[in-house]
């Protein structure tokens, strides 16, 4: 909890920090990578840096955390911290690196705000930083120790056992372990970080959701190649798509991720669009393996049947689940050769009857998830019953955004 001495200082300076926080985040990363270029090799995602999404996510998270300390001091923003801690753990972030980030962040704050950073202001923001840092360090320590690893040992080599061309743009990699060590279990919905050596010699990390339940031997993920459309093509997805063949090895982290299947026995509804089907396929696979009898509804939107990745696996799993049904929406019309309830156009929840008291999982482009979440809330679904996975730094923070939170959610329309 914030000290009585710091609270009024934070309250007074929050608006000015929030107004400048994106500049601060940009200066921070430039300085950090100047001082520690090794962090660009295997730890930070340079695509997110180029797009500035990581700068915005860091800035938004600090603003949300500080304003939450002031407004609801008895409660930390748990959802925000969980998401960051899982992402950090999947990248093997260490407690010692928090000192490095601290020093560079405070260098950037002074660089941007100059003399406005009096010793009193610096001390109060230092307290905020360490409250957030220790909350994250503790949570990350818990995540590592639950898996019996250290930050340095989250990584392991895997071999591509099979490559399955799902659609014109999506390929599935089925990875096999390369040694006798036990394969740690994943929770349904989790992702791994894949560290890929790029042609310029730099390793680049990217997260991919696991698309199949554990079998003790394999991990499976599916990658959509990202087309630049005026910007550079996505570097890792295209590299995996074009170059990585059966027999090659990739470094992958243990599975992490906080958007996981609820095991309370309530009905489950999955709503996905495009490549957002991947965590849903993983969760369905776990449910099918467990022989679940729960009411399960899959809602999926895609361009057409040819672009619906993993549809064979998903339909196969739905067929094994006595309580499951699937409904799809194709933008190019309701043509289908599959035993599915097919609609033309974009997903419309009025087309289906949803089970009462369900837990909802959303994954897809941000505007899609924002639209579905709003429609669900209109139907009186409680916000806490809607979980969502963002395929990039979370610039939405839907559970936290309030009108009074400076700096939070400003990029929601991105
Ligand atoms: C939790 C999680 C789960 C995920 N699960 C999956 C999954 O199951 N399947 C899947 O396919 N993806 C998934 N993703 C997304 C994945 O991690 C990658 O972000 C995706 O593959 C794109 O990576 P890339 O290296 O190809 O693109 P990047 O090179 O990172 O590019 C990303 C964007 O930045 C733009 N860009 C890059 N460089 C520049 C530049 N210099 N200037 C301007 N713009 C630039 C590109 O045009 C592109 O639009 C997931 C992400 C997360 C966080
Ligand atoms: C209090 C300190 C910190 C805060 C508030 C913070 C905040 C964040 C946030 C908000 C994200 C994005 C999460 C998401 O939505 O995906 C993130 C990701 C990340 N963080 Fe931190 N972080 C902190 C400390 C650190 C430290 C010490 C390191 C180690 C160098 C680090 C490295 C990373 C990396 C590599 C990512 C992924 C970046 C990407 O994919 O572009 N962070 N952090």
Coordinates of C-alpha atoms and ligand atoms in Angstrom, one line a residue:
X1 CA 0.0 0.0 0.0
X2 CA 1.2 3.5 -0.8
X3 CA 2.6 5.5 2.1
X4 CA 0.7 8.5 3.5
X5 CA 3.7 10.6 2.5
X6 CA 3.6 9.5 -1.2
X7 CA -0.2 9.4 -1.8
X8 CA -0.8 13.2 -2.1
X9 CA 2.4 13.5 -4.3
X10 CA 1.1 10.8 -6.6
X11 CA -2.4 12.2 -6.7
X12 CA -0.9 15.6 -7.7
X13 CA 1.5 14.4 -10.3
X14 CA -0.5 11.5 -11.8
X15 CA -2.1 13.8 -14.5
X16 CA 1.3 15.2 -15.6
X17 CA 3.0 11.7 -15.7
X18 CA -0.1 10.2 -17.5
X19 CA 0.1 13.0 -20.1
X20 CA 3.8 12.3 -20.8
X21 CA 3.9 8.6 -20.1
X22 CA 4.1 7.6 -23.7
X23 CA 7.1 9.9 -24.3
X24 CA 8.6 8.5 -21.1
X25 CA 8.1 4.9 -22.3
X26 CA 9.6 5.7 -25.7
X27 CA 12.7 7.4 -24.2
X28 CA 12.9 4.6 -21.7
X29 CA 13.1 1.8 -24.3
X30 CA 15.6 3.8 -26.5
X31 CA 17.9 4.2 -23.4
X32 CA 17.4 0.7 -22.2
X33 CA 18.4 -0.9 -25.5
X34 CA 21.3 1.5 -25.8
X35 CA 22.6 0.4 -22.4
X36 CA 21.6 -3.2 -22.7
X37 CA 21.5 -4.3 -26.4
X38 CA 21.5 -7.9 -25.3
X39 CA 17.8 -7.4 -24.3
X40 CA 16.9 -7.2 -28.0
X41 CA 18.4 -10.6 -28.5
X42 CA 15.8 -13.2 -27.3
X43 CA 13.9 -11.0 -24.7
X44 CA 12.1 -8.1 -26.4
X45 CA 9.9 -8.3 -29.5
X46 CA 11.2 -5.8 -32.0
X47 CA 7.9 -5.9 -34.0
X48 CA 6.1 -4.5 -30.9
X49 CA 8.8 -1.9 -30.5
X50 CA 8.4 -0.8 -34.2
X51 CA 4.6 -0.6 -33.8
X52 CA 5.1 1.1 -30.4
X53 CA 2.5 -1.3 -28.9
X54 CA 4.8 -2.3 -26.1
X55 CA 5.6 1.3 -25.2
X56 CA 1.9 2.0 -25.0
X57 CA 1.2 -1.2 -22.9
X58 CA 4.0 -0.3 -20.4
X59 CA 2.8 3.3 -20.2
X60 CA -0.9 2.2 -19.7
X61 CA 0.0 -0.3 -17.1
X62 CA 1.9 2.2 -14.9
X63 CA -0.9 4.7 -15.2
X64 CA -3.5 2.1 -14.3
X65 CA -1.5 0.8 -11.4
X66 CA -0.7 4.3 -9.9
X67 CA -4.3 5.4 -10.2
X68 CA -5.5 2.2 -8.7
X69 CA -3.1 2.7 -5.7
X70 CA -4.7 6.1 -5.1
X71 CA -8.3 5.1 -5.7
X72 CA -8.6 1.6 -4.4
X73 CA -5.5 1.2 -2.1
X74 CA -6.8 -2.0 -0.6
X75 CA -6.9 -3.9 -3.9
X76 CA -4.2 -4.4 -6.5
X77 CA -5.3 -4.5 -10.2
X78 CA -5.0 -8.3 -10.3
X79 CA -6.0 -9.0 -13.9
X80 CA -3.3 -6.5 -15.2
X81 CA -0.6 -8.0 -12.9
X82 CA -1.5 -11.6 -13.8
X83 CA -1.3 -10.9 -17.5
X84 CA 2.1 -9.2 -17.2
X85 CA 3.5 -11.8 -14.8
X86 CA 2.6 -14.7 -17.1
X87 CA 4.1 -12.9 -20.1
X88 CA 7.3 -12.1 -18.1
X89 CA 7.5 -15.7 -17.0
X90 CA 7.2 -17.0 -20.6
X91 CA 10.3 -14.8 -21.3
X92 CA 12.3 -15.9 -18.3
X93 CA 12.5 -12.4 -16.8
X94 CA 14.6 -12.3 -13.6
X95 CA 14.2 -10.3 -10.4
X96 CA 17.6 -8.6 -11.0
X97 CA 16.3 -7.2 -14.3
X98 CA 13.9 -5.0 -12.3
X99 CA 16.8 -2.9 -11.1
X100 CA 17.9 -2.4 -14.7
X101 CA 14.4 -1.4 -15.8
X102 CA 14.1 0.9 -12.7
X103 CA 17.3 2.8 -13.5
X104 CA 16.4 3.3 -17.1
X105 CA 12.8 4.3 -16.4
X106 CA 13.8 6.9 -13.9
X107 CA 16.4 8.2 -16.3
X108 CA 13.6 8.6 -18.8
X109 CA 11.3 10.3 -16.4
X110 CA 13.9 12.9 -15.5
X111 CA 14.8 13.3 -19.2
X112 CA 11.2 14.1 -20.2
X113 CA 10.0 16.0 -17.2
X114 CA 13.3 17.8 -16.1
X115 CA 13.2 19.9 -13.0
X116 CA 9.5 19.0 -12.3
X117 CA 11.0 15.8 -10.8
X118 CA 11.8 17.1 -7.4
X119 CA 13.4 14.7 -4.9
X120 CA 9.9 14.4 -3.3
X121 CA 8.3 13.5 -6.6
X122 CA 11.1 11.0 -7.5
X123 CA 10.7 9.3 -4.1
X124 CA 6.9 8.9 -4.4
X125 CA 7.2 7.4 -8.0
X126 CA 10.0 5.2 -6.8
X127 CA 7.6 3.8 -4.2
X128 CA 5.0 3.2 -6.9
X129 CA 7.6 1.4 -9.1
X130 CA 8.7 -0.9 -6.4
X131 CA 5.2 -1.7 -5.2
X132 CA 4.4 -2.8 -8.8
X133 CA 7.8 -4.5 -9.3
X134 CA 7.5 -6.5 -6.1
X135 CA 4.0 -7.5 -6.9
X136 CA 5.2 -8.8 -10.2
X137 CA 8.5 -10.3 -8.9
X138 CA 6.5 -12.3 -6.3
X139 CA 3.9 -13.5 -8.7
X140 CA 6.6 -14.5 -11.2
X141 CA 8.5 -16.3 -8.4
X142 CA 5.3 -18.3 -7.7
X143 CA 4.9 -19.1 -11.4
X144 CA 8.5 -20.4 -11.7
X145 CA 8.5 -22.4 -8.5
X146 CA 5.1 -24.0 -9.3
X147 CA 6.7 -25.4 -12.5
X148 CA 10.0 -26.3 -10.7
X149 CA 12.1 -24.0 -12.9
X150 CA 14.3 -20.9 -12.6
X151 CA 13.9 -18.0 -15.1
X152 CA 16.9 -19.3 -17.0
X153 CA 15.5 -22.8 -17.3
X154 CA 12.0 -22.0 -18.8
X155 CA 13.6 -22.8 -22.2
X156 CA 13.9 -26.1 -24.0
X157 CA 14.7 -27.4 -27.4
X158 CA 11.9 -29.1 -29.4
X159 CA 12.0 -30.7 -32.8
X160 CA 9.4 -30.2 -35.6
X161 CA 7.8 -33.6 -35.9
X162 CA 5.0 -32.6 -38.3
X163 CA 4.0 -29.5 -40.3
X164 CA 0.3 -29.3 -41.3
X165 CA -0.8 -26.8 -43.9
X166 CA -4.1 -25.7 -42.4
X167 CA -5.0 -22.9 -44.9
X168 CA -3.3 -20.7 -47.4
X169 CA -1.9 -18.6 -44.5
X170 CA -1.8 -20.9 -41.5
X171 CA 0.5 -23.7 -40.6
X172 CA 0.5 -26.0 -37.6
X173 CA 3.7 -27.2 -36.0
X174 CA 3.6 -30.4 -34.0
X175 CA 6.8 -30.4 -31.9
X176 CA 8.4 -33.4 -30.3
X177 CA 10.6 -33.4 -27.2
X178 CA 14.3 -33.9 -27.9
X179 CA 15.3 -35.5 -24.5
X180 CA 14.0 -37.7 -21.8
X181 CA 13.0 -35.0 -19.3
X182 CA 9.4 -34.9 -18.3
X183 CA 7.2 -32.6 -20.4
X184 CA 5.5 -30.2 -18.0
X185 CA 1.8 -30.0 -18.3
X186 CA -0.1 -27.0 -19.8
X187 CA -3.4 -25.5 -18.7
X188 CA -6.1 -25.3 -21.4
X189 CA -5.7 -21.9 -23.1
X190 CA -2.0 -21.3 -22.4
X191 CA 0.7 -20.2 -24.8
X192 CA 4.4 -20.8 -25.2
X193 CA 7.1 -18.3 -26.2
X194 CA 9.0 -19.5 -29.3
X195 CA 12.5 -18.0 -29.6
X196 CA 13.4 -17.9 -33.3
X197 CA 16.9 -17.2 -34.7
X198 CA 16.4 -14.6 -37.4
X199 CA 18.6 -14.3 -40.5
X200 CA 20.4 -11.2 -39.0
X201 CA 21.6 -13.4 -36.1
X202 CA 19.1 -11.9 -33.5
X203 CA 16.7 -14.2 -31.7
X204 CA 13.2 -13.0 -31.7
X205 CA 10.5 -14.2 -29.2
X206 CA 6.8 -14.6 -30.1
X207 CA 3.9 -16.2 -28.2
X208 CA 1.8 -18.9 -29.8
X209 CA -1.2 -20.5 -28.1
X210 CA -1.1 -24.3 -27.7
X211 CA -3.7 -25.9 -30.0
X212 CA -3.7 -29.4 -28.6
X213 CA -4.0 -31.0 -25.1
X214 CA -0.8 -32.5 -23.6
X215 CA 0.2 -36.1 -24.5
X216 CA 3.5 -36.1 -22.5
X217 CA 5.5 -36.1 -25.8
X218 CA 4.4 -33.2 -28.0
X219 CA 3.4 -29.5 -28.1
X220 CA 1.3 -28.1 -30.9
X221 CA 0.9 -24.5 -32.1
X222 CA -0.5 -22.9 -35.2
X223 CA 0.9 -19.8 -36.9
X224 CA -0.7 -17.4 -39.3
X225 CA 1.7 -15.5 -41.5
X226 CA 1.3 -11.8 -41.0
X227 CA 1.1 -9.8 -44.2
X228 CA 2.5 -6.3 -44.0
X229 CA -0.1 -4.6 -46.2
X230 CA 2.0 -1.5 -46.7
X231 CA 4.2 -2.2 -43.7
X232 CA 6.9 -4.9 -43.4
X233 CA 5.6 -8.5 -43.3
X234 CA 5.7 -10.1 -39.9
X235 CA 9.2 -11.4 -39.5
X236 CA 8.8 -14.5 -37.2
X237 CA 5.5 -15.7 -38.6
X238 CA 6.7 -15.6 -42.2
X239 CA 10.0 -17.2 -41.2
X240 CA 8.2 -20.1 -39.5
X241 CA 5.8 -20.4 -42.4
X242 CA 8.4 -20.3 -45.2
X243 CA 11.5 -21.8 -43.7
X244 CA 11.0 -24.1 -40.7
X245 CA 10.6 -27.7 -41.8
X246 CA 10.2 -31.2 -40.2
X247 CA 13.3 -32.2 -38.3
X248 CA 14.4 -28.7 -37.4
X249 CA 14.7 -27.5 -33.9
X250 CA 13.1 -24.5 -32.1
X251 CA 13.6 -23.2 -28.6
X252 CA 10.3 -22.9 -26.7
X253 CA 9.4 -21.8 -23.2
X254 CA 7.2 -23.7 -20.8
X255 CA 3.5 -22.9 -21.2
X256 CA 2.2 -19.8 -19.4
X257 CA -0.9 -17.6 -19.7
X258 CA -3.6 -16.5 -17.4
X259 CA -6.6 -16.9 -19.7
X260 CA -7.3 -20.6 -18.9
X261 CA -10.4 -22.8 -18.8
X262 CA -12.5 -22.4 -15.7
X263 CA -13.0 -25.8 -14.0
X264 CA -16.0 -24.9 -12.0
X265 CA -18.4 -26.9 -14.2
X266 CA -20.3 -24.0 -15.7
X267 CA -21.2 -23.9 -19.4
X268 CA -18.5 -22.6 -21.6
X269 CA -18.9 -20.3 -24.7
X270 CA -15.9 -19.7 -27.0
X271 CA -16.1 -16.8 -29.4
X272 CA -13.3 -16.4 -31.9
X273 CA -12.4 -14.8 -35.2
X274 CA -9.7 -15.8 -37.6
X275 CA -6.5 -17.0 -36.0
X276 CA -8.1 -16.3 -32.6
X277 CA -9.4 -19.9 -32.9
X278 CA -6.1 -21.2 -31.6
X279 CA -6.7 -21.0 -27.8
X280 CA -10.2 -22.3 -28.4
X281 CA -8.9 -25.3 -30.2
X282 CA -6.5 -25.9 -27.3
X283 CA -9.3 -25.7 -24.8
X284 CA -11.6 -27.9 -26.8
X285 CA -8.9 -30.5 -27.2
X286 CA -8.4 -30.5 -23.4
X287 CA -12.2 -30.9 -22.9
X288 CA -12.4 -33.7 -25.4
X289 CA -9.4 -35.5 -23.8
X290 CA -11.1 -35.2 -20.4
X291 CA -14.4 -36.6 -21.8
X292 CA -16.3 -33.5 -20.7
X293 CA -20.1 -33.5 -20.6
X294 CA -20.4 -29.7 -20.1
X295 CA -22.6 -27.5 -22.3
X296 CA -20.0 -26.0 -24.7
X297 CA -20.7 -23.6 -27.5
X298 CA -18.1 -22.6 -30.2
X299 CA -18.9 -19.4 -32.1
X300 CA -16.4 -18.7 -34.8
X301 CA -16.1 -16.0 -37.5
X302 CA -13.9 -16.2 -40.6
X303 CA -13.7 -15.0 -44.1
X304 CA -14.9 -18.3 -45.5
X305 CA -14.5 -22.0 -45.0
X306 CA -11.1 -22.1 -46.7
X307 CA -9.6 -19.7 -44.2
X308 CA -11.0 -21.4 -41.1
X309 CA -7.8 -22.8 -39.6
X310 CA -7.9 -26.0 -37.5
X311 CA -11.6 -26.7 -38.5
X312 CA -11.0 -30.4 -38.9
X313 CA -9.5 -30.8 -35.4
X314 CA -12.1 -28.5 -33.9
X315 CA -15.0 -30.3 -35.5
X316 CA -13.6 -33.7 -34.5
X317 CA -13.3 -32.6 -30.9
X318 CA -16.9 -31.1 -31.0
X319 CA -18.0 -34.5 -32.2
X320 CA -16.5 -36.2 -29.2
X321 CA -18.2 -33.8 -26.7
X322 CA -21.9 -34.7 -26.2
X323 CA -22.8 -31.2 -24.9
X324 CA -21.0 -29.2 -27.6
X325 CA -22.3 -27.3 -30.6
X326 CA -20.6 -25.0 -33.2
X327 CA -21.9 -22.0 -35.1
X328 CA -19.8 -20.1 -37.7
X329 CA -20.2 -16.9 -39.6
X330 CA -18.4 -16.5 -43.0
X331 CA -18.1 -13.0 -44.4
X332 CA -18.2 -14.3 -47.9
X333 CA -21.5 -16.2 -47.5
X334 CA -23.0 -19.2 -45.8
X335 CA -21.5 -21.8 -48.1
X336 CA -20.2 -24.9 -46.2
X337 CA -19.6 -28.6 -46.7
X338 CA -19.2 -29.2 -43.0
X339 CA -21.9 -30.3 -40.5
X340 CA -22.1 -26.8 -39.0
X341 CA -24.7 -24.2 -38.2
X342 CA -23.5 -21.6 -40.8
X343 CA -24.4 -17.9 -41.1
X344 CA -23.4 -15.3 -43.6
X345 CA -21.8 -12.1 -42.5
X346 CA -20.1 -11.1 -39.3
X347 CA -20.8 -12.8 -35.9
X348 CA -24.2 -11.8 -34.5
X349 CA -25.1 -13.2 -31.1
X350 CA -28.8 -12.7 -31.9
X351 CA -28.4 -15.7 -34.3
X352 CA -27.8 -18.2 -31.5
X353 CA -29.2 -19.2 -28.2
X354 CA -26.6 -18.9 -25.5
X355 CA -26.6 -21.0 -22.4
X356 CA -27.4 -19.4 -19.0
X357 CA -24.6 -18.8 -16.5
X358 CA -21.8 -19.5 -19.0
X359 CA -18.2 -18.4 -18.9
X360 CA -17.1 -16.7 -22.1
X361 CA -13.7 -16.8 -23.8
X362 CA -13.0 -14.3 -26.6
X363 CA -10.0 -14.2 -29.0
X364 CA -9.6 -12.3 -32.2
X365 CA -8.9 -8.8 -33.4
X366 CA -9.6 -6.1 -30.8
X367 CA -12.6 -4.5 -32.5
X368 CA -14.2 -8.0 -32.8
X369 CA -13.7 -8.7 -29.1
X370 CA -14.9 -5.2 -28.1
X371 CA -18.1 -5.7 -30.1
X372 CA -18.8 -9.2 -28.7
X373 CA -18.0 -8.1 -25.1
X374 CA -20.4 -5.1 -25.4
X375 CA -23.1 -7.4 -26.9
X376 CA -22.7 -9.8 -24.0
X377 CA -22.8 -7.1 -21.4
X378 CA -26.0 -5.8 -23.1
X379 CA -27.4 -9.3 -22.5
X380 CA -26.5 -8.9 -18.8
X381 CA -23.5 -11.2 -18.8
X382 CA -21.3 -10.1 -15.9
X383 CA -17.9 -8.6 -17.0
X384 CA -16.1 -11.0 -14.7
X385 CA -17.5 -13.9 -16.7
X386 CA -15.9 -12.7 -20.0
X387 CA -12.2 -13.5 -20.4
X388 CA -10.2 -12.5 -23.5
X389 CA -6.8 -13.2 -25.0
X390 CA -5.0 -10.4 -26.9
X391 CA -2.5 -11.5 -29.5
X392 CA -0.1 -8.7 -28.7
X393 CA 0.6 -6.3 -25.8
X394 CA -2.8 -5.7 -24.1
X395 CA -3.8 -2.1 -25.1
X396 CA -7.4 -2.7 -24.1
X397 CA -7.4 -3.6 -20.4
X398 CA -11.2 -3.8 -20.6
X399 CA -11.6 -5.0 -17.0
X400 CA -9.8 -1.9 -15.8
X401 CA -10.8 0.9 -18.0
X402 CA -12.8 3.5 -16.2
X403 CA -13.4 7.0 -17.4
X404 CA -11.4 8.5 -14.6
X405 CA -8.3 6.4 -15.2
X406 CA -5.8 8.7 -16.9
X407 CA -3.8 7.0 -19.7
X408 CA -5.7 3.8 -19.5
X409 CA -7.7 2.4 -22.5
X410 CA -6.9 5.4 -24.7
X411 CA -5.8 3.0 -27.4
X412 CA -8.8 0.8 -27.2
X413 CA -9.9 1.7 -30.7
X414 CA -6.5 0.7 -32.2
Ligands
LIG1 C1 -0.7 -14.6 -25.8 C2 -0.5 -14.6 -27.3 C3 -0.9 -15.7 -28.1 C4 -0.7 -15.7 -29.4 N1 -1.1 -16.8 -30.1 C5 -0.9 -16.9 -31.5 C6 -1.3 -18.0 -32.2 O1 -1.8 -19.0 -31.7 N2 -1.1 -18.0 -33.6 C7 -0.6 -16.9 -34.2 O2 -0.5 -16.9 -35.5 N3 -0.2 -15.8 -33.5 C8 -0.4 -15.8 -32.2 N4 0.0 -14.6 -31.5 C9 0.7 -13.5 -32.2 C10 2.2 -13.8 -32.4 O3 2.8 -13.9 -31.1 C11 2.9 -12.8 -33.3 O4 2.6 -11.5 -32.8 C12 2.5 -12.9 -34.7 O5 2.9 -14.2 -35.2 C13 3.2 -11.8 -35.6 O6 4.6 -11.9 -35.4 P1 5.6 -11.5 -36.5 O7 7.0 -11.6 -36.0 O8 5.3 -12.3 -37.8 O9 5.3 -10.0 -36.8 P2 6.1 -8.8 -36.4 O10 7.4 -8.7 -37.2 O11 6.2 -8.7 -34.9 O12 5.2 -7.6 -36.9 C14 4.0 -7.3 -36.2 C15 3.4 -6.1 -36.9 O13 4.3 -5.0 -36.8 C16 4.5 -4.4 -38.1 N5 5.9 -4.0 -38.2 C17 7.0 -4.8 -38.0 N6 8.1 -4.1 -38.2 C18 7.7 -2.8 -38.5 C19 8.4 -1.6 -38.8 N7 9.7 -1.6 -38.8 N8 7.6 -0.5 -39.1 C20 6.3 -0.6 -39.0 N9 5.6 -1.7 -38.7 C21 6.3 -2.8 -38.5 C22 4.2 -5.5 -39.1 O14 3.7 -5.0 -40.3 C23 3.0 -6.3 -38.4 O15 1.8 -5.7 -38.7 C24 -0.1 -14.6 -30.1 C25 0.3 -13.5 -29.3 C26 0.1 -13.5 -28.0 C27 0.6 -12.3 -27.2
LIG2 C1 7.4 -2.7 -12.7 C2 8.1 -3.1 -13.8 C3 7.5 -3.6 -15.0 C4 6.3 -3.3 -15.6 C5 5.2 -2.3 -15.1 C6 6.1 -4.0 -16.8 C7 5.0 -3.9 -17.7 C8 4.9 -4.7 -18.8 C9 3.7 -4.8 -19.6 C10 2.4 -4.0 -19.4 C11 3.9 -5.7 -20.6 C12 2.9 -6.1 -21.7 C13 2.1 -7.3 -21.2 C14 1.1 -7.7 -22.3 O1 -0.1 -7.2 -22.3 O2 1.4 -8.5 -23.1 C15 5.2 -6.2 -20.4 C16 5.8 -7.1 -21.3 C17 7.2 -7.3 -21.2 N1 8.1 -7.0 -20.2 FE1 7.7 -5.9 -18.6 N2 7.3 -4.7 -17.0 C18 8.1 -4.5 -16.0 C19 9.3 -5.0 -15.8 C20 10.1 -5.7 -16.7 C21 11.4 -6.2 -16.6 C22 12.3 -6.0 -15.4 C23 11.8 -6.8 -17.8 C24 13.1 -7.4 -18.1 C25 13.9 -6.8 -18.9 C26 10.6 -6.7 -18.6 C27 10.5 -7.3 -19.9 C28 9.3 -7.4 -20.6 C29 9.3 -8.0 -21.9 C30 10.4 -8.6 -22.7 C31 7.9 -8.0 -22.3 C32 7.3 -8.5 -23.6 C33 7.5 -7.4 -24.6 C34 6.9 -7.6 -26.0 O3 6.4 -8.7 -26.2 O4 6.9 -6.7 -26.7 N3 9.6 -6.1 -18.0 N4 5.8 -5.6 -19.3

